[in-house]
Coordinates of N, CA, C and O in Angstrom, one line a residue:
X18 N -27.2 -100.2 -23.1 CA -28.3 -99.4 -22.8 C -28.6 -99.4 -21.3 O -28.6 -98.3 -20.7
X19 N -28.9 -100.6 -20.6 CA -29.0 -100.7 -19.5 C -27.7 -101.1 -18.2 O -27.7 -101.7 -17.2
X20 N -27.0 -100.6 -18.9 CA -25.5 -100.6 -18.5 C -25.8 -100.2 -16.5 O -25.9 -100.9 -15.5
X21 N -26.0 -98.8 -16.7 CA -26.0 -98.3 -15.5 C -27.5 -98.4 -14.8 O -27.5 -98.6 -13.6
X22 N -28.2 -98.3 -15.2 CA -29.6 -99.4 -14.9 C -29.6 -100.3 -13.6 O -30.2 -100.3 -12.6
X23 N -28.5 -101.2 -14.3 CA -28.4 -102.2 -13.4 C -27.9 -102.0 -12.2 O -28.3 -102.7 -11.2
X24 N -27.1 -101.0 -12.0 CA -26.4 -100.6 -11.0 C -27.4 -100.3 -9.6 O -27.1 -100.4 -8.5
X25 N -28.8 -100.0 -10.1 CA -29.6 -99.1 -9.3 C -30.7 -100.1 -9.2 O -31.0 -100.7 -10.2
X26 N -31.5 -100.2 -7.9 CA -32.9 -101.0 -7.5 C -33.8 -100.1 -7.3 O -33.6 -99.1 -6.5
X27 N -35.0 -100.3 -7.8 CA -36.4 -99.3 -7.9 C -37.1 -99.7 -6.9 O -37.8 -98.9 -6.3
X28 N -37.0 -101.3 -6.7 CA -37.9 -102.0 -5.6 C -37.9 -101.1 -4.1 O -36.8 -100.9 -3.4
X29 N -39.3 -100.6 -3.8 CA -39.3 -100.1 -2.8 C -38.8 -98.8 -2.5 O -38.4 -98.4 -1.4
X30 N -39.0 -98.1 -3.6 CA -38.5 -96.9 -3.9 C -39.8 -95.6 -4.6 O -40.8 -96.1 -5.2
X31 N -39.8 -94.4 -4.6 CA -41.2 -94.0 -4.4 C -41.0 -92.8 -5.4 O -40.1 -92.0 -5.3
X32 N -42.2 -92.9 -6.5 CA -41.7 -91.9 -7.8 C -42.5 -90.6 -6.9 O -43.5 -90.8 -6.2
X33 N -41.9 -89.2 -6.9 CA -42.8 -88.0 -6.5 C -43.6 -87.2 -7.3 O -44.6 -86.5 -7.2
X34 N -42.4 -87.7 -8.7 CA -43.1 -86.8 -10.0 C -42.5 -87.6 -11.5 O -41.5 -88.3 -11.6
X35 N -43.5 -87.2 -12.7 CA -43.1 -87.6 -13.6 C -42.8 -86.9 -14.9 O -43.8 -87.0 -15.6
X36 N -41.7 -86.1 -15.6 CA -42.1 -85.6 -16.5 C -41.8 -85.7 -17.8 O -41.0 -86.5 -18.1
X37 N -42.5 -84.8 -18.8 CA -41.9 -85.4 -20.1 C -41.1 -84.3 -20.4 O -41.3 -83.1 -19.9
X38 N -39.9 -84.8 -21.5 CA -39.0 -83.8 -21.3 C -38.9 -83.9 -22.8 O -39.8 -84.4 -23.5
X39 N -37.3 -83.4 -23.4 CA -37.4 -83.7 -25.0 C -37.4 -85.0 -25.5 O -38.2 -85.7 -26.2
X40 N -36.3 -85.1 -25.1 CA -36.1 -87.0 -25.7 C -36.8 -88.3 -24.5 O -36.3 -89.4 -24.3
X41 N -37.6 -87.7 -23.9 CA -38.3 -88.9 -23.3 C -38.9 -88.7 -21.4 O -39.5 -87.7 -21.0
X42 N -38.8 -89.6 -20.8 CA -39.4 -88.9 -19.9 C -38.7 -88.8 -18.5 O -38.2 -89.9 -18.4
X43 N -38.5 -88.3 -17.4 CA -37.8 -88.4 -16.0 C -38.5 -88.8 -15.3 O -39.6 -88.5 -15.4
X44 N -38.2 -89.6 -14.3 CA -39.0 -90.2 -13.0 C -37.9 -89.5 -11.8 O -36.7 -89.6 -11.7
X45 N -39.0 -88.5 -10.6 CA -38.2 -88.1 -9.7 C -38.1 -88.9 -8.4 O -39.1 -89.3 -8.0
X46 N -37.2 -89.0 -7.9 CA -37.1 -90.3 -6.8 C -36.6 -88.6 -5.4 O -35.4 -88.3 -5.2
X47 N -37.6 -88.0 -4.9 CA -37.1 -87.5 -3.5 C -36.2 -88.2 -2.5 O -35.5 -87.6 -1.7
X48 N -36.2 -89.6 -2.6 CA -35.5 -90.3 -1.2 C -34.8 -90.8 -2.2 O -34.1 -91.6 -1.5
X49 N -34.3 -91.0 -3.6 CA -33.7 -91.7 -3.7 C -33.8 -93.2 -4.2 O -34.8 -93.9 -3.9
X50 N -32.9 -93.5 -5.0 CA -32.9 -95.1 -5.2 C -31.9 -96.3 -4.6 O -31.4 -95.9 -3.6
X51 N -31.7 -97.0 -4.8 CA -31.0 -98.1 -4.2 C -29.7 -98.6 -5.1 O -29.8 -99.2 -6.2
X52 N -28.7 -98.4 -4.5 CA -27.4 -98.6 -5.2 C -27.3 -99.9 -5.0 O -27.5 -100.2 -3.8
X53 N -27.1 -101.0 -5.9 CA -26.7 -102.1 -5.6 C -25.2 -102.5 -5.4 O -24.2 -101.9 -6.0
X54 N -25.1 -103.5 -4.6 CA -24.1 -103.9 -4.4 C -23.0 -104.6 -5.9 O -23.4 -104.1 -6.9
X55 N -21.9 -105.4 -6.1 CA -21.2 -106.5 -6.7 C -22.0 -107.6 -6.8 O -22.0 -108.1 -7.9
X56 N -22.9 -108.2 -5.7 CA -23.9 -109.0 -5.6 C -25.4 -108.8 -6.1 O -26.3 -109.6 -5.8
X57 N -25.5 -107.5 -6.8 CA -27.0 -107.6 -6.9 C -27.9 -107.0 -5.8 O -29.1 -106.8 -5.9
X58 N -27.3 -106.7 -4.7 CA -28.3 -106.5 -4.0 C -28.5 -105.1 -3.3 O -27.8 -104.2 -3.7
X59 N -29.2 -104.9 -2.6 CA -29.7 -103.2 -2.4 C -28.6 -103.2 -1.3 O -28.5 -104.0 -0.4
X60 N -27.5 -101.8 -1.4 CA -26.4 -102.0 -0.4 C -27.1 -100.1 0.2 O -27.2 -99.8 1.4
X61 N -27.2 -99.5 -0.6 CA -27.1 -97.9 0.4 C -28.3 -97.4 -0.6 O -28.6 -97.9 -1.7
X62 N -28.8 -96.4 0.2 CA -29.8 -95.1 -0.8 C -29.5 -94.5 -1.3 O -29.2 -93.6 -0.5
X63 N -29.2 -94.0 -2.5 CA -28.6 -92.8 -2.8 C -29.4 -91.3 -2.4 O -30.5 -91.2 -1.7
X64 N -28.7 -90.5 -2.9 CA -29.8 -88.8 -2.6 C -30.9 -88.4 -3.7 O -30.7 -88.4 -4.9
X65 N -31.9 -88.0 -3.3 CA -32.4 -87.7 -4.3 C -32.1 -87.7 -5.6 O -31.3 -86.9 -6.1
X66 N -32.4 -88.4 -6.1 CA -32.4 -88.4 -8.0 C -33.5 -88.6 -9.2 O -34.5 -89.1 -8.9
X67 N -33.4 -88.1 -10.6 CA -34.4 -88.3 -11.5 C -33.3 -89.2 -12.1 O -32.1 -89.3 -11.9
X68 N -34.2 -90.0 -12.8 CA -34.4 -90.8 -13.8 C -34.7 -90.8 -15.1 O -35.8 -90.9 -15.5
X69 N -33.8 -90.7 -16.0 CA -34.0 -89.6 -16.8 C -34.2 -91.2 -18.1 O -33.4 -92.1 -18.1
X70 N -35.4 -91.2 -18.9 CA -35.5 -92.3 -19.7 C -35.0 -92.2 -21.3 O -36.2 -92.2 -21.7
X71 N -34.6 -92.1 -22.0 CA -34.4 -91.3 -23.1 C -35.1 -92.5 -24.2 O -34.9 -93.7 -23.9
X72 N -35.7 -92.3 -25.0 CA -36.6 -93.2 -25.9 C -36.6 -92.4 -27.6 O -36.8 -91.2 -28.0
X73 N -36.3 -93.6 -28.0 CA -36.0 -93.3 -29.7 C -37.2 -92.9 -30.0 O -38.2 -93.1 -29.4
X74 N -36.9 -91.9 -31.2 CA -38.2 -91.0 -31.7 C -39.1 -90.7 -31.0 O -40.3 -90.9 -31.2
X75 N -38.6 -89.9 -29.8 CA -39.6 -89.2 -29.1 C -40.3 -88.4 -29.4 O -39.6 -87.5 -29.8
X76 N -41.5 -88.0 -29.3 CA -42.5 -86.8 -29.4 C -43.5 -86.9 -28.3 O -44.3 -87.8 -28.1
X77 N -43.4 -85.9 -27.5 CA -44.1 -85.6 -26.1 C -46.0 -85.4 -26.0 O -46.8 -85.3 -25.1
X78 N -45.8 -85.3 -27.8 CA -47.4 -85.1 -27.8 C -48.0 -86.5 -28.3 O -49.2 -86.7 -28.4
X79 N -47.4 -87.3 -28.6 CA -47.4 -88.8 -28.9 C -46.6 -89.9 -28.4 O -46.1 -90.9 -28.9
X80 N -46.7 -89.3 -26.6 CA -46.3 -90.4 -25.6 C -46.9 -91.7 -25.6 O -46.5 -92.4 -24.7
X81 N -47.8 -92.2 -26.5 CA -48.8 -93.5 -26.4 C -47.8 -94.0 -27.5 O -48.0 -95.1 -27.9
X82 N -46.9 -93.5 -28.0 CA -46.3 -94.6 -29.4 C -45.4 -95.3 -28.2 O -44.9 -96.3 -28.6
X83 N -45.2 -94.8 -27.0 CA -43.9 -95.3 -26.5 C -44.1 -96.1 -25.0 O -43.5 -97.1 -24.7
X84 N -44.9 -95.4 -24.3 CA -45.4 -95.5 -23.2 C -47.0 -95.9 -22.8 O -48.1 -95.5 -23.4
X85 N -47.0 -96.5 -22.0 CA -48.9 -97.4 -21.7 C -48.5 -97.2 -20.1 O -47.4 -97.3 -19.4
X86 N -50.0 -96.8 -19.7 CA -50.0 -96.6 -18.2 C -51.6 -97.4 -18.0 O -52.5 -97.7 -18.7
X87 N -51.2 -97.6 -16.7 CA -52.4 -98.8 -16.6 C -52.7 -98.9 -15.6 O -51.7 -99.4 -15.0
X88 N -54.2 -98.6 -14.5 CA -54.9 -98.4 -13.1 C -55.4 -99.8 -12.9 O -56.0 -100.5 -13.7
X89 N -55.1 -100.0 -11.9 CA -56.1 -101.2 -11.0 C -56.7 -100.4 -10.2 O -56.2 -99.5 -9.6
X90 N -58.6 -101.2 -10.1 CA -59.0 -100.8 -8.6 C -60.4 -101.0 -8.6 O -61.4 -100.6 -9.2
X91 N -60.0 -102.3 -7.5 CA -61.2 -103.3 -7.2 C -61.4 -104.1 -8.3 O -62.4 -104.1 -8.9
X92 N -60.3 -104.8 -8.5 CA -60.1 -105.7 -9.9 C -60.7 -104.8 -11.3 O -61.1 -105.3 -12.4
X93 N -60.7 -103.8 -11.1 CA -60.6 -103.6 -12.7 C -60.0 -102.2 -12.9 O -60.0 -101.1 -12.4
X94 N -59.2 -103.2 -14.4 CA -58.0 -103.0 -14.9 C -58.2 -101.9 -16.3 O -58.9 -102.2 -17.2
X95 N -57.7 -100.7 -16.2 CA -57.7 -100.2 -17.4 C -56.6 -99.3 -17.5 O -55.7 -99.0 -16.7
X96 N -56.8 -99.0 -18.9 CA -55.0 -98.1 -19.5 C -55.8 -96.6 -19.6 O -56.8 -96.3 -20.2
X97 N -54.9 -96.0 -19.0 CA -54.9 -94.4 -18.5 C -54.1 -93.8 -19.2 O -53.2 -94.5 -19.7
X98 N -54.0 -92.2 -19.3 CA -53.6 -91.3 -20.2 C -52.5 -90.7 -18.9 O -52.7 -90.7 -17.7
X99 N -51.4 -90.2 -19.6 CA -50.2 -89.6 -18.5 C -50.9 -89.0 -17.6 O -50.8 -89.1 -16.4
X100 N -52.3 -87.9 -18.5 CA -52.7 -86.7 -17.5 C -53.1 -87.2 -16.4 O -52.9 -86.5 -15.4
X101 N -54.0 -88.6 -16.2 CA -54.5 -88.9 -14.9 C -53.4 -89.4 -14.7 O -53.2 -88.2 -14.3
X102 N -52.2 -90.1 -14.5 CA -51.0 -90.7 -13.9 C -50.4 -89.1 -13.3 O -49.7 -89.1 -12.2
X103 N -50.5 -88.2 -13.8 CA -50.2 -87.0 -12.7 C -51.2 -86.6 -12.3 O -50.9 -86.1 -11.2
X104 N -52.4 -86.5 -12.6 CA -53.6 -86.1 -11.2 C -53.2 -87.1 -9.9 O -53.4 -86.8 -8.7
X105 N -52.8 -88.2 -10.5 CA -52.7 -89.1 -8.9 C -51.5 -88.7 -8.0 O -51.3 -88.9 -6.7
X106 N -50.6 -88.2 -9.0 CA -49.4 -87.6 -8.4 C -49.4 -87.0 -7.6 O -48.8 -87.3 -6.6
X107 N -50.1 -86.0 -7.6 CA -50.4 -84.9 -7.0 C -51.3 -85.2 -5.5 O -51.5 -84.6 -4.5
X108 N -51.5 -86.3 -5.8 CA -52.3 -87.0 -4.4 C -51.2 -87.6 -3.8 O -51.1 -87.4 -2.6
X109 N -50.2 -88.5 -4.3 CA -49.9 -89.5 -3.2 C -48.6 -89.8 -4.3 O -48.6 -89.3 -5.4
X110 N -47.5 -90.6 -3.8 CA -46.2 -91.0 -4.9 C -46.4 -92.1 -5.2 O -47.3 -92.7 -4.6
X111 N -45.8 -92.5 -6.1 CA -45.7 -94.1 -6.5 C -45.1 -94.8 -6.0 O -43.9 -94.4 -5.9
X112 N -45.5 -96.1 -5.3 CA -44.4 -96.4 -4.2 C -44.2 -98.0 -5.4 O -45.1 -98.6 -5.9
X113 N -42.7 -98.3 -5.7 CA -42.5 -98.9 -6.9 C -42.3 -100.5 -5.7 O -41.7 -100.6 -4.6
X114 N -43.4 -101.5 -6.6 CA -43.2 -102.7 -5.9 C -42.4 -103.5 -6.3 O -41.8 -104.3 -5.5
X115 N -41.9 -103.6 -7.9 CA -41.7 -104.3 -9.1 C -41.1 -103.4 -9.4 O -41.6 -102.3 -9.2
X116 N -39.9 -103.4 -10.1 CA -38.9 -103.1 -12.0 C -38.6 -104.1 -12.6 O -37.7 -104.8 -12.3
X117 N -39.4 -104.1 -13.9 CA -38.8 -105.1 -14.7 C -38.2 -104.4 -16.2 O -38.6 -103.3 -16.7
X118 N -37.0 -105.2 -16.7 CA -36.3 -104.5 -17.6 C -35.9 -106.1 -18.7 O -35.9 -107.3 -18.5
X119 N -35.5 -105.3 -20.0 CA -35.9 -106.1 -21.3 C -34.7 -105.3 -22.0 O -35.1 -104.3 -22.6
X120 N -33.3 -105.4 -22.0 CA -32.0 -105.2 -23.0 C -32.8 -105.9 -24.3 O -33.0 -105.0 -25.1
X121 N -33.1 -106.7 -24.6 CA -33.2 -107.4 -26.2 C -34.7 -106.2 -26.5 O -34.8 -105.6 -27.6
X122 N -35.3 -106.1 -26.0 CA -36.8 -105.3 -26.6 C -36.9 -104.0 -26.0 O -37.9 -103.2 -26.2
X123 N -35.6 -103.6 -25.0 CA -35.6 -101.9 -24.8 C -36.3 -101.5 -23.8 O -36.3 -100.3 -23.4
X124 N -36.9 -102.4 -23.3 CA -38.4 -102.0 -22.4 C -37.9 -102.1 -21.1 O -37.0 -102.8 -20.7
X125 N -38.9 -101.0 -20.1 CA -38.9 -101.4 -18.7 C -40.7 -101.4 -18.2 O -41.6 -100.8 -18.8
X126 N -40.7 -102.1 -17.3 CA -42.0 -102.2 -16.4 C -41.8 -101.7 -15.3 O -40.8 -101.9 -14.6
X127 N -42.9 -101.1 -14.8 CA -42.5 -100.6 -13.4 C -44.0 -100.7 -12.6 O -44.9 -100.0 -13.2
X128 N -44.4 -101.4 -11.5 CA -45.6 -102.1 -11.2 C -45.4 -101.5 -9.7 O -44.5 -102.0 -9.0
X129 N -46.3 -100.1 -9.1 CA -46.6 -100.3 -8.0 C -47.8 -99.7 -7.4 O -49.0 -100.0 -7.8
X130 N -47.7 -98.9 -6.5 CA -48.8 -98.1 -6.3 C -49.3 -96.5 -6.2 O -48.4 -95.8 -5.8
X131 N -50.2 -96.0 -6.5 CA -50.2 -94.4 -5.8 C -51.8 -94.3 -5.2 O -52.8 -94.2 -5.9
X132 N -51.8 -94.4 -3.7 CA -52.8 -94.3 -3.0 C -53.9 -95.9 -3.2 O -53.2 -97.0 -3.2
X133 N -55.0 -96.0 -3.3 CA -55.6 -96.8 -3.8 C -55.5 -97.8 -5.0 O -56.3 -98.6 -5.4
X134 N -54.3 -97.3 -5.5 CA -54.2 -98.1 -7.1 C -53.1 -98.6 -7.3 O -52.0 -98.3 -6.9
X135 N -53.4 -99.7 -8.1 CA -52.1 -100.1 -8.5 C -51.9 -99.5 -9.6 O -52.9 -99.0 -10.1
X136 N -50.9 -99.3 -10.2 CA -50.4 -98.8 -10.9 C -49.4 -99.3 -12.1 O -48.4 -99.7 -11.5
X137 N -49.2 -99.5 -13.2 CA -48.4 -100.4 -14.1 C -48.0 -99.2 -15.3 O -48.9 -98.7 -16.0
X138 N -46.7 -99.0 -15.4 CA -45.9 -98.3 -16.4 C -45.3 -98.8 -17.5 O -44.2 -98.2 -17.5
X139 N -45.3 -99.4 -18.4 CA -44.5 -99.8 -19.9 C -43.9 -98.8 -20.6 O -44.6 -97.8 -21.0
X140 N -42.4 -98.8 -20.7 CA -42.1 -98.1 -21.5 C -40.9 -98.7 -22.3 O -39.9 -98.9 -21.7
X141 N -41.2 -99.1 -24.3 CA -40.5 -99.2 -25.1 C -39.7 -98.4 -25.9 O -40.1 -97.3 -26.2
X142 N -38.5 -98.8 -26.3 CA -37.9 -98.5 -27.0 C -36.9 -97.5 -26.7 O -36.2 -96.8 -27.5
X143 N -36.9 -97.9 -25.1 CA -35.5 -97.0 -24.6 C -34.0 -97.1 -25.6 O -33.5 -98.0 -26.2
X144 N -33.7 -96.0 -25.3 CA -32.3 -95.8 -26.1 C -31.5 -95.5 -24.7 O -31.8 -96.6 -24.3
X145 N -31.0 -95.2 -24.0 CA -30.6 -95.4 -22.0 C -31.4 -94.7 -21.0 O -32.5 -94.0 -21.1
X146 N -30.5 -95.2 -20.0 CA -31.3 -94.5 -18.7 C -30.6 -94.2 -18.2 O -29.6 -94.9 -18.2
X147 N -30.7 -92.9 -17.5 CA -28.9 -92.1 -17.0 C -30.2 -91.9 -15.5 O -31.4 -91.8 -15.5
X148 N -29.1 -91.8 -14.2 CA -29.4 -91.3 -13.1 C -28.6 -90.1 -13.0 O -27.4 -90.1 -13.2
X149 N -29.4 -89.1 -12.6 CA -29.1 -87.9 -12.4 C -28.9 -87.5 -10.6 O -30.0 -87.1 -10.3
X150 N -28.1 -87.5 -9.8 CA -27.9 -86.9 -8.6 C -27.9 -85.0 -8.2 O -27.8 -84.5 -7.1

């Protein structure tokens, strides 16, 4: 599942857009993500690419069975609906501080900012994640 995943570093890398598609959802990277090296480490940028997440039993109108989005600001913490995770969109990108990823439980986290907020992404029950160039 996270085969080619690993290939690629989010750290420091900035979502522009997010959408839901059939089987799950895309994250758009304008500049790009980070190719890792043999060693793990961030070696070149690649070009613009989405992120394409694909998640078992998807239904786009029951993105909460799969996905939790969650605002910080001024220490308080609460879980937000996609639609305001693209109102903020539209303001400012996600600039990704954190990816965390879970092969045994399917899951990724993705922890950063858009403008004033922090920002925290969960999403279970991935089935892969393909980068699209």
């Amino acid at each position: 599942m996270f085969e080619k995943y690993i290939d690629y570093g989010l750290h420091d890398t900035s979502v522009n857009d997010i959408t839901i598609e059939e089987n799950g959802l895309a994250f758009i990277f304008d500049e790009g993500v980070y190719i890792l090296n043999d060693a793990g480490k961030e070696a070149t940028l690649s070009k613009p690419c989405r992120m394409k997440i694909n998640i078992e039993d998807f239904y786009g109108d029951k993105l909460f069975e799969h996905c939790s989005f969650y605002k910080c600001h001024k220490k308080r913490f609460s879980e937000v609906d996609f639609s305001e995770v693209k109102k903020l969109l539209l303001k400012s990108r996600f600039d990704i501080d954190l990816d965390f990823y879970s092969p045994f439980a399917r899951a990724i986290a993705l922890k950063g900012y858009i403008g004033k907020y922090m920002i925290e992404i969960r999403i279970t029950e991935i089935l892969s994640i393909e980068f699209q160039t």
